[in-house]
CSV table of C-alpha atoms in Angstrom, one decimal:
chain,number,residue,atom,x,y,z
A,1,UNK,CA,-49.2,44.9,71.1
A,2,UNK,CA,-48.7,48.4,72.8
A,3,UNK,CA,-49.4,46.6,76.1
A,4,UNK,CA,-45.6,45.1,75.8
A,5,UNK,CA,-44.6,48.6,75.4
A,6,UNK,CA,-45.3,48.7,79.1
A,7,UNK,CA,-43.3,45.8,80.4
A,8,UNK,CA,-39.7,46.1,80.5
A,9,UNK,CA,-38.0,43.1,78.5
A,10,UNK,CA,-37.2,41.2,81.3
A,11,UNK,CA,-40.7,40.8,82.8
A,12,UNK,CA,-42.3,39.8,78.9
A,13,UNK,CA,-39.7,36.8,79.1
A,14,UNK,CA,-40.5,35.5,82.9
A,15,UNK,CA,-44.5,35.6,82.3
A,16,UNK,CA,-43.7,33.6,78.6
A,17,UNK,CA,-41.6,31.3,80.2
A,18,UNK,CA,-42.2,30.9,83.7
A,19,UNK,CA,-46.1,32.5,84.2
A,20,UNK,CA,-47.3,30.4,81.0
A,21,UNK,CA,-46.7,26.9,82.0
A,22,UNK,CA,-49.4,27.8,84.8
A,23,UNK,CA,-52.0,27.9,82.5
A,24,UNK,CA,-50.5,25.3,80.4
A,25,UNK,CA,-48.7,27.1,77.7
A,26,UNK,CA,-44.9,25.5,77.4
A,27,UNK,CA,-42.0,27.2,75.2
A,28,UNK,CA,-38.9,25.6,75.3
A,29,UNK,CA,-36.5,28.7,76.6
A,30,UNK,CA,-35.4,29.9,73.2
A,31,UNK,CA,-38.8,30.1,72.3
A,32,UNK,CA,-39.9,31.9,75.1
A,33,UNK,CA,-36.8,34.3,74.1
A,34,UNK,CA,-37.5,34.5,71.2
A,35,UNK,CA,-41.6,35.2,71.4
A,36,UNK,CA,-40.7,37.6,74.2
A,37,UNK,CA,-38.2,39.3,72.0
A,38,UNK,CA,-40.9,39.7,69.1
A,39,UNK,CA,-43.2,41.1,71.0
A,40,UNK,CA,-41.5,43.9,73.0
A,41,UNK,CA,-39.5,45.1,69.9
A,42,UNK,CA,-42.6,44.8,67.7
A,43,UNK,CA,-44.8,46.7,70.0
A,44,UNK,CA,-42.4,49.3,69.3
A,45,UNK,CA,-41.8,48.6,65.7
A,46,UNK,CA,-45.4,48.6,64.7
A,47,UNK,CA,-45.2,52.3,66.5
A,48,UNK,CA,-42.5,53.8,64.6
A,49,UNK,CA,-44.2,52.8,61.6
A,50,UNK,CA,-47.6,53.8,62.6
A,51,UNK,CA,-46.3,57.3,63.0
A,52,UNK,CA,-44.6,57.7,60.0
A,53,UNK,CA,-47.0,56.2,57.5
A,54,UNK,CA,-49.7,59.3,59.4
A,55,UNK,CA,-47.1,61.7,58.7
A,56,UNK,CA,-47.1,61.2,55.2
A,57,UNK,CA,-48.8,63.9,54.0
A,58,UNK,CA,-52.6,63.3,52.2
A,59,UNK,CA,-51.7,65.3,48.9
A,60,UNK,CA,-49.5,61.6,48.1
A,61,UNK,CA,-53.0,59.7,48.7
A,62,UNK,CA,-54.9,62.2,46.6
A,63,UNK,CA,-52.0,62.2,43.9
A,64,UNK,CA,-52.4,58.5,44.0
A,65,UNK,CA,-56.0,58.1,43.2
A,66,UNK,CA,-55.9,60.8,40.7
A,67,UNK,CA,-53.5,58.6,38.9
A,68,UNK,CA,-56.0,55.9,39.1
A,69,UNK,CA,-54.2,53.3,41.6
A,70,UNK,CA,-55.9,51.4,44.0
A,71,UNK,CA,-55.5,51.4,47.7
A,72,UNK,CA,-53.4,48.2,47.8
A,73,UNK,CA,-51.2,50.0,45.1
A,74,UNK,CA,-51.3,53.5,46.6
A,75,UNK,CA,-50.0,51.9,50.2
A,76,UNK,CA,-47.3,49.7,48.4
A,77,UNK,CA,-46.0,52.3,46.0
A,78,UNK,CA,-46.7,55.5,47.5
A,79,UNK,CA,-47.0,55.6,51.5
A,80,UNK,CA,-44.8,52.2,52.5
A,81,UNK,CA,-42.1,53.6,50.3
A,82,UNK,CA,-41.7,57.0,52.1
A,83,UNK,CA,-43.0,55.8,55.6
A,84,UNK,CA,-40.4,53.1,55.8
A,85,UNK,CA,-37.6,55.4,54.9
A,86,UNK,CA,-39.1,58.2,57.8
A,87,UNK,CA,-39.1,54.7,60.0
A,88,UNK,CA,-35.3,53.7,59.6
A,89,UNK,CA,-34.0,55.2,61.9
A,90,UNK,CA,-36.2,54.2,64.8
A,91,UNK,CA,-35.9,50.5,63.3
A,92,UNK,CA,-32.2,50.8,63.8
A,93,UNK,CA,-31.9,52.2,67.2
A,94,UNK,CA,-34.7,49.0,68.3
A,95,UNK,CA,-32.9,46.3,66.5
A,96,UNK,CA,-29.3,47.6,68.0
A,97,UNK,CA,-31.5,47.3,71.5
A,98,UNK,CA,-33.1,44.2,70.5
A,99,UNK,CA,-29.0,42.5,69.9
A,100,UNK,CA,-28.4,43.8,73.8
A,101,UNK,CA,-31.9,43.0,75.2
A,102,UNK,CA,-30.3,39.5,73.8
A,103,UNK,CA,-28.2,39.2,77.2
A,104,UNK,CA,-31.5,39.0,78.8
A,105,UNK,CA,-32.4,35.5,77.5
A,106,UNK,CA,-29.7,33.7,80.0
A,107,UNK,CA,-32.0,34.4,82.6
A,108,UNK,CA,-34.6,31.8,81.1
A,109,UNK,CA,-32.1,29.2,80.2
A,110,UNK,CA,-30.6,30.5,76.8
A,111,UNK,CA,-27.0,30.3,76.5
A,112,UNK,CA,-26.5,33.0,74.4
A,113,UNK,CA,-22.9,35.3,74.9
A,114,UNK,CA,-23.8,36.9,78.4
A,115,UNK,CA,-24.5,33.3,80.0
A,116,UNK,CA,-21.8,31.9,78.7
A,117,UNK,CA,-19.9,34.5,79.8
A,118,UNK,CA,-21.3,34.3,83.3
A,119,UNK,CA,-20.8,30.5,83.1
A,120,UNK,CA,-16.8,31.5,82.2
A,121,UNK,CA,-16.3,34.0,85.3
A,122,UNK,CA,-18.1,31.0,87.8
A,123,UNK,CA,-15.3,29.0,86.7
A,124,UNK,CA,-12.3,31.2,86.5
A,125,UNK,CA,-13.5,34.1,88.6
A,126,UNK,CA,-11.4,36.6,85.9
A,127,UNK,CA,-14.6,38.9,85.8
A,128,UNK,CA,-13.0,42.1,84.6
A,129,UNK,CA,-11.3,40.2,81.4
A,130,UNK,CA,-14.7,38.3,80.8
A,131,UNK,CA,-17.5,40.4,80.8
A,132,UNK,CA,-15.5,43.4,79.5
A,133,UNK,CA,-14.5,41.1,76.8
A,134,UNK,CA,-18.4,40.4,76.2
A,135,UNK,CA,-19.1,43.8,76.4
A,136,UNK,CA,-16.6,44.7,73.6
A,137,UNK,CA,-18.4,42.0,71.1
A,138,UNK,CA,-21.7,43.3,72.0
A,139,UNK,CA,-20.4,46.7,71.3
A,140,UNK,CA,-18.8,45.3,67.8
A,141,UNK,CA,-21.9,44.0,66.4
A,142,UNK,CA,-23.6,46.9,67.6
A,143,UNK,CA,-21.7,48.4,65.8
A,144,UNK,CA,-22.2,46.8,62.6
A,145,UNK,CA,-25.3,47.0,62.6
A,146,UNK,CA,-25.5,51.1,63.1
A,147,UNK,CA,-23.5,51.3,60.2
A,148,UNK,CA,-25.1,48.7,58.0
A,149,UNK,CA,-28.4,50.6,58.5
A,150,UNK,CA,-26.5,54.3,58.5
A,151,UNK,CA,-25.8,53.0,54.6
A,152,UNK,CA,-28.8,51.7,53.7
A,153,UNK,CA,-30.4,55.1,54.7
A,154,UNK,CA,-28.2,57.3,52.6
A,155,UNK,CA,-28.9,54.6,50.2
A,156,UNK,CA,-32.5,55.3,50.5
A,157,UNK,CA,-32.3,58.7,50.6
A,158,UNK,CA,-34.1,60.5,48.1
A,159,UNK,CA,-32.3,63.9,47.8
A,160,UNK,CA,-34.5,67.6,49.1
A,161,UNK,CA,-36.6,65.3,51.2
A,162,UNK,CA,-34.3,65.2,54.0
A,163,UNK,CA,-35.6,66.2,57.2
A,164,UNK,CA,-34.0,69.7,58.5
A,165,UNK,CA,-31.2,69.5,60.7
C-alpha cells in the first residue's frame, strides 16, 4: 500500500486503466476510478491509523491484560477506540481530498461533475459561469463533510484527553 503513497492520484488511475489492459487486466472506467481511488486514499488511511494506534501508550495494553482480556478484546475495546478518535482528523482531511481527487476520474472516461462540466463549457463556451459553478458545489459538499466529521469528533471526544492546543 505505501507504494501509492508515491504516485500522485492521477498516475494510479492511468496505470489501472490504461497500463493494465497490457497485461490483460480490464476495469471498466468507474472501476478503474474507483480501485485507483481506494488505493491512494487507503495508502494513506492505513497510515494515519498506523500512527495512532503506536501512540497509544502501552500502560492501556498492560491495563488490558491485567483485566484479563484477550488481544482481540484489548485491540477492539481499548486501542481501536482511542486510536480511531487520534485518527479523525487525518481521516477527514483524506476523504474531503478523496471528494476533489473525484474530478480526476473524467480523465479515464467517468462522468462525474468536472467532465460534465467540461462537456457543458465545449458546448456553450461560458467557462467562467461553469466551472466556478462546479467549483462552488465541490466546495459545498466539502463542506459538509468537514462539518459532519467536526461533530462527530466533539461527539467522540472524551473530555481531559484532548490534545494541547
Amino acid at each position: 500500500m505505501g507504494v501509492f503513497r508515491g504516485f500522485p492520484a492521477i498516475v494510479t488511475l492511468f496505470i489501472i486503466f490504461f497500463a493494465l489492459p497490457e497485461v490483460k487486466i480490464y476495469f471498466s472506467p468507474y472501476w478503474s476510478a474507483v480501485l485507483g481511488f481506494v488505493l491512494v486514499t487507503g495508502a494513506y488511511q492505513s497510515e494515519y491509523v498506523r500512527g495512532c494506534i503506536q501512540s497509544v501508550q502501552a500502560g492501556q495494553s498492560l491495563a488490558a491484560q491485567a483485566l484479563g482480556m484477550s488481544k482481540p478484546q484489548e485491540v477492539i475495546h481499548i486501542i481501536l477506540p482511542q486510536a480511531l478518535r487520534a485518527a479523525l482528523p487525518g481521516i477527514t482531511n483524506e476523504i474531503i481530498y478523496l471528494i476533489l481527487y473525484s474530478s480526476l476520474a473524467s480523465y479515464i472516461g467517468v462522468q462525474e461533475m468536472f467532465g460534465v462540466a467540461r462537456t457543458f463549457n465545449s458546448l456553450n463556451f461560458r467557462p467562467i459561469e461553469i466551472f466556478l459553478t462546479a467549483g462552488l458545489v465541490y466546495a459545498a459538499i466539502a463542506t459538509v463533510c468537514f462539518v459532519s466529521f467536526r461533530l462527530l469528533e466533539r461527539r467522540l471526544r472524551i473530555p481531559g484527553l484532548e490534545a494541547a492546543r
